CSV table of N, CA and C in Angstrom, one decimal:
chain,number,residue,atom,x,y,z
M,1,SER,N,-96.9,111.8,-86.1
M,1,SER,CA,-98.4,111.5,-86.1
M,1,SER,C,-98.7,110.7,-87.4
M,2,PHE,N,-99.8,110.0,-87.3
M,2,PHE,CA,-100.2,109.1,-88.4
M,2,PHE,C,-100.6,109.9,-89.6
M,3,THR,N,-100.0,109.5,-90.8
M,3,THR,CA,-100.2,110.3,-92.0
M,3,THR,C,-101.0,109.5,-93.0
M,4,GLY,N,-101.5,108.3,-92.7
M,4,GLY,CA,-102.2,107.5,-93.7
M,4,GLY,C,-103.7,107.7,-93.7
M,5,ASP,N,-104.4,106.9,-94.5
M,5,ASP,CA,-105.8,106.9,-94.6
M,5,ASP,C,-106.3,105.5,-94.1
M,6,VAL,N,-107.5,105.5,-93.5
M,6,VAL,CA,-108.1,104.3,-93.0
M,6,VAL,C,-109.5,104.2,-93.6
M,7,TYR,N,-109.8,103.1,-94.2
M,7,TYR,CA,-111.1,102.8,-94.9
M,7,TYR,C,-111.7,101.6,-94.2
M,8,ALA,N,-112.9,101.7,-93.7
M,8,ALA,CA,-113.6,100.6,-93.0
M,8,ALA,C,-115.1,100.7,-93.2
M,9,PHE,N,-115.7,99.5,-92.9
M,9,PHE,CA,-117.1,99.4,-93.0
M,9,PHE,C,-117.7,100.3,-91.9
M,10,PRO,N,-118.9,100.9,-92.1
M,10,PRO,CA,-119.5,101.6,-90.9
M,10,PRO,C,-119.9,100.6,-89.8
M,11,GLU,N,-119.9,101.1,-88.6
M,11,GLU,CA,-120.2,100.2,-87.5
M,11,GLU,C,-121.6,99.6,-87.7
M,12,GLY,N,-121.8,98.4,-87.4
M,12,GLY,CA,-123.0,97.7,-87.5
M,12,GLY,C,-123.3,97.0,-88.8
M,13,SER,N,-122.4,97.2,-89.8
M,13,SER,CA,-122.5,96.6,-91.1
M,13,SER,C,-122.4,95.1,-91.0
M,14,ILE,N,-123.2,94.5,-91.9
M,14,ILE,CA,-123.0,93.0,-92.1
M,14,ILE,C,-121.8,92.8,-93.0
M,15,ILE,N,-120.9,91.9,-92.6
M,15,ILE,CA,-119.7,91.7,-93.4
M,15,ILE,C,-119.6,90.2,-93.7
M,16,TYR,N,-119.4,89.9,-94.9
M,16,TYR,CA,-119.3,88.5,-95.4
M,16,TYR,C,-117.9,88.0,-95.4
M,17,PRO,N,-117.7,86.7,-95.5
M,17,PRO,CA,-116.3,86.1,-95.5
M,17,PRO,C,-115.5,86.7,-96.7
M,18,ASN,N,-114.2,86.8,-96.4
M,18,ASN,CA,-113.2,87.3,-97.4
M,18,ASN,C,-113.4,88.7,-97.9
M,19,GLU,N,-114.2,89.5,-97.1
M,19,GLU,CA,-114.2,91.0,-97.4
M,19,GLU,C,-113.2,91.7,-96.5
M,20,PRO,N,-112.5,92.7,-97.1
M,20,PRO,CA,-111.6,93.4,-96.2
M,20,PRO,C,-112.4,94.3,-95.3
M,21,VAL,N,-112.3,94.1,-94.0
M,21,VAL,CA,-113.0,94.9,-93.0
M,21,VAL,C,-112.5,96.3,-92.8
M,22,ILE,N,-111.1,96.3,-92.9
M,22,ILE,CA,-110.4,97.6,-92.7
M,22,ILE,C,-109.2,97.6,-93.7
M,23,THR,N,-109.0,98.8,-94.3
M,23,THR,CA,-107.8,98.9,-95.2
M,23,THR,C,-107.1,100.2,-94.7
M,24,ILE,N,-105.8,100.0,-94.6
M,24,ILE,CA,-104.9,101.2,-94.2
M,24,ILE,C,-104.0,101.4,-95.3
M,25,VAL,N,-104.0,102.7,-95.8
M,25,VAL,CA,-103.1,103.1,-96.8
M,25,VAL,C,-102.2,104.1,-96.2
M,26,ALA,N,-100.9,103.8,-96.1
M,26,ALA,CA,-100.0,104.7,-95.4
M,26,ALA,C,-98.6,104.3,-95.7
M,27,PRO,N,-97.6,105.2,-95.5
M,27,PRO,CA,-96.2,104.7,-95.6
M,27,PRO,C,-96.0,103.5,-94.7
M,28,LEU,N,-95.1,102.7,-95.0
M,28,LEU,CA,-94.9,101.4,-94.3
M,28,LEU,C,-94.7,101.6,-92.8
M,29,ILE,N,-93.9,102.5,-92.4
M,29,ILE,CA,-93.6,102.7,-91.0
M,29,ILE,C,-94.8,103.1,-90.2
M,30,ASP,N,-95.7,104.0,-90.8
M,30,ASP,CA,-96.9,104.4,-90.2
M,30,ASP,C,-97.8,103.2,-90.0
M,31,ALA,N,-98.0,102.4,-91.1
M,31,ALA,CA,-98.9,101.2,-91.0
M,31,ALA,C,-98.4,100.2,-90.0
M,32,GLN,N,-97.1,100.0,-89.9
M,32,GLN,CA,-96.5,99.1,-88.9
M,32,GLN,C,-96.7,99.5,-87.5
M,33,ILE,N,-96.7,100.8,-87.3
M,33,ILE,CA,-96.8,101.3,-85.9
M,33,ILE,C,-98.2,101.1,-85.4
M,34,VAL,N,-99.3,101.3,-86.3
M,34,VAL,CA,-100.6,101.1,-85.8
M,34,VAL,C,-101.2,99.7,-86.0
M,35,GLU,N,-100.4,98.8,-86.7
M,35,GLU,CA,-100.9,97.5,-87.0
M,35,GLU,C,-101.3,96.6,-85.8
M,36,THR,N,-100.5,96.6,-84.8
M,36,THR,CA,-100.8,95.7,-83.6
M,36,THR,C,-102.1,96.2,-82.9
M,37,ALA,N,-102.2,97.5,-82.7
M,37,ALA,CA,-103.3,98.1,-82.0
M,37,ALA,C,-104.6,97.8,-82.8
M,38,VAL,N,-104.5,98.0,-84.1
M,38,VAL,CA,-105.7,97.9,-85.0
M,38,VAL,C,-106.1,96.4,-85.0
M,39,LEU,N,-105.2,95.5,-85.2
M,39,LEU,CA,-105.5,94.1,-85.2
M,39,LEU,C,-106.1,93.6,-83.9
M,40,THR,N,-105.5,94.0,-82.8
M,40,THR,CA,-106.1,93.7,-81.5
M,40,THR,C,-107.5,94.1,-81.3
M,41,MET,N,-107.8,95.4,-81.6
M,41,MET,CA,-109.1,95.9,-81.5
M,41,MET,C,-110.1,95.2,-82.4
M,42,MET,N,-109.7,95.1,-83.7
M,42,MET,CA,-110.6,94.5,-84.7
M,42,MET,C,-110.9,93.1,-84.4
M,43,ASN,N,-109.9,92.3,-84.1
M,43,ASN,CA,-110.1,90.9,-83.8
M,43,ASN,C,-111.0,90.6,-82.7
M,44,HIS,N,-110.8,91.4,-81.6
M,44,HIS,CA,-111.6,91.2,-80.4
M,44,HIS,C,-113.1,91.6,-80.7
M,45,GLN,N,-113.2,92.8,-81.3
M,45,GLN,CA,-114.6,93.3,-81.5
M,45,GLN,C,-115.3,92.4,-82.5
M,46,SER,N,-114.7,91.9,-83.5
M,46,SER,CA,-115.4,91.1,-84.5
M,46,SER,C,-115.7,89.7,-83.8
M,47,LEU,N,-114.9,89.2,-83.0
M,47,LEU,CA,-115.2,88.0,-82.2
M,47,LEU,C,-116.4,88.2,-81.4
M,48,ILE,N,-116.5,89.3,-80.6
M,48,ILE,CA,-117.6,89.5,-79.7
M,48,ILE,C,-118.9,89.7,-80.6
M,49,ALA,N,-118.8,90.5,-81.6
M,49,ALA,CA,-120.0,90.7,-82.5
M,49,ALA,C,-120.5,89.4,-83.1
M,50,THR,N,-119.6,88.6,-83.6
M,50,THR,CA,-120.0,87.3,-84.2
M,50,THR,C,-120.7,86.4,-83.2
M,51,LYS,N,-120.1,86.3,-82.0
M,51,LYS,CA,-120.7,85.4,-81.0
M,51,LYS,C,-122.0,86.0,-80.5
M,52,ALA,N,-122.1,87.3,-80.3
M,52,ALA,CA,-123.4,87.9,-79.9
M,52,ALA,C,-124.5,87.6,-80.9
M,53,ASN,N,-124.1,87.8,-82.2
M,53,ASN,CA,-125.1,87.5,-83.3
M,53,ASN,C,-125.6,86.1,-83.2
M,54,ARG,N,-124.7,85.1,-83.1
M,54,ARG,CA,-125.0,83.7,-83.0
M,54,ARG,C,-125.9,83.4,-81.8
M,55,ILE,N,-125.6,84.0,-80.7
M,55,ILE,CA,-126.4,83.7,-79.5
M,55,ILE,C,-127.8,84.3,-79.6
M,56,VAL,N,-127.9,85.5,-80.1
M,56,VAL,CA,-129.2,86.1,-80.3
M,56,VAL,C,-130.1,85.3,-81.3
M,57,ARG,N,-129.4,84.9,-82.4
M,57,ARG,CA,-130.2,84.1,-83.4
M,57,ARG,C,-130.6,82.8,-82.8
M,58,ALA,N,-129.8,82.2,-82.0
M,58,ALA,CA,-130.1,80.9,-81.4
M,58,ALA,C,-131.2,81.0,-80.4
M,59,ALA,N,-131.3,82.2,-79.7
M,59,ALA,CA,-132.3,82.4,-78.7
M,59,ALA,C,-133.7,82.5,-79.3
M,60,ASP,N,-133.8,82.8,-80.6
M,60,ASP,CA,-135.0,82.8,-81.3
M,60,ASP,C,-136.1,83.7,-80.6
M,61,GLY,N,-135.8,84.9,-80.3
M,61,GLY,CA,-136.8,85.8,-79.7
M,61,GLY,C,-136.8,85.9,-78.2
M,62,ARG,N,-136.1,84.9,-77.5
M,62,ARG,CA,-136.1,84.9,-76.1
M,62,ARG,C,-135.1,86.0,-75.6
M,63,VAL,N,-135.3,86.4,-74.3
M,63,VAL,CA,-134.4,87.4,-73.7
M,63,VAL,C,-133.0,86.8,-73.5
M,64,VAL,N,-132.0,87.6,-73.8
M,64,VAL,CA,-130.6,87.2,-73.7
M,64,VAL,C,-129.9,88.2,-72.7
M,65,ALA,N,-129.1,87.6,-71.8
M,65,ALA,CA,-128.3,88.5,-70.9
M,65,ALA,C,-126.8,88.2,-71.1
M,66,ASP,N,-126.0,89.2,-70.9
M,66,ASP,CA,-124.5,89.0,-71.1
M,66,ASP,C,-123.8,89.3,-69.8
M,67,PHE,N,-123.0,88.3,-69.3
M,67,PHE,CA,-122.2,88.5,-68.2
M,67,PHE,C,-120.7,88.2,-68.5
M,68,GLY,N,-120.4,88.4,-69.8
M,68,GLY,CA,-119.0,88.2,-70.2
M,68,GLY,C,-117.9,89.0,-69.6
M,69,ALA,N,-118.3,90.3,-69.2
M,69,ALA,CA,-117.3,91.2,-68.6
M,69,ALA,C,-116.7,90.6,-67.4
M,70,ARG,N,-117.3,89.7,-66.7
M,70,ARG,CA,-116.7,89.1,-65.5
M,70,ARG,C,-115.5,88.3,-65.8
M,71,ARG,N,-115.4,87.8,-67.0
M,71,ARG,CA,-114.3,86.9,-67.3
M,71,ARG,C,-113.3,87.6,-68.3
M,72,ALA,N,-113.5,88.9,-68.6
M,72,ALA,CA,-112.6,89.6,-69.5
M,72,ALA,C,-111.2,89.6,-69.0
M,73,HIS,N,-110.2,89.7,-69.9
M,73,HIS,CA,-108.8,89.7,-69.5
M,73,HIS,C,-108.4,91.0,-68.8
M,74,ASN,N,-109.1,92.1,-69.1
M,74,ASN,CA,-108.8,93.4,-68.4
M,74,ASN,C,-110.0,94.3,-68.6
M,75,VAL,N,-109.9,95.5,-68.0
M,75,VAL,CA,-111.0,96.4,-68.1
M,75,VAL,C,-111.3,96.8,-69.5
M,76,ASP,N,-110.3,97.1,-70.3
M,76,ASP,CA,-110.5,97.5,-71.7
M,76,ASP,C,-111.3,96.4,-72.4
M,77,ALA,N,-110.9,95.2,-72.3
M,77,ALA,CA,-111.6,94.1,-73.0
M,77,ALA,C,-113.0,94.0,-72.5
M,78,ALA,N,-113.3,94.2,-71.2
M,78,ALA,CA,-114.7,94.2,-70.7
M,78,ALA,C,-115.5,95.3,-71.3
M,79,ILE,N,-114.9,96.5,-71.5
M,79,ILE,CA,-115.6,97.6,-72.1
M,79,ILE,C,-115.9,97.4,-73.5
M,80,TYR,N,-114.9,96.9,-74.3
M,80,TYR,CA,-115.0,96.7,-75.7
M,80,TYR,C,-116.0,95.6,-76.0
M,81,GLY,N,-116.1,94.6,-75.1
M,81,GLY,CA,-117.1,93.5,-75.3
M,81,GLY,C,-118.5,93.8,-74.9
M,82,ALA,N,-118.7,94.9,-74.2
M,82,ALA,CA,-120.0,95.2,-73.6
M,82,ALA,C,-120.9,95.7,-74.8
């Protein structure tokens, strides 16, 4: 089982460039085992959040609808992106 510690911004936080979003402190093997999963989830989620923020700001108060789940790579990606 994972024996390390994970430090991250709370969900919904505004994050600026060059800030560490997540830090994992663990023995090397533990960190390497979770690395791919963490990177995959964090990269996709931050991509979706950034694009959603840009779209809402560009809409300038108008209603926005999302149909991105129709083109997601798999069910998990559709759920994470919703």
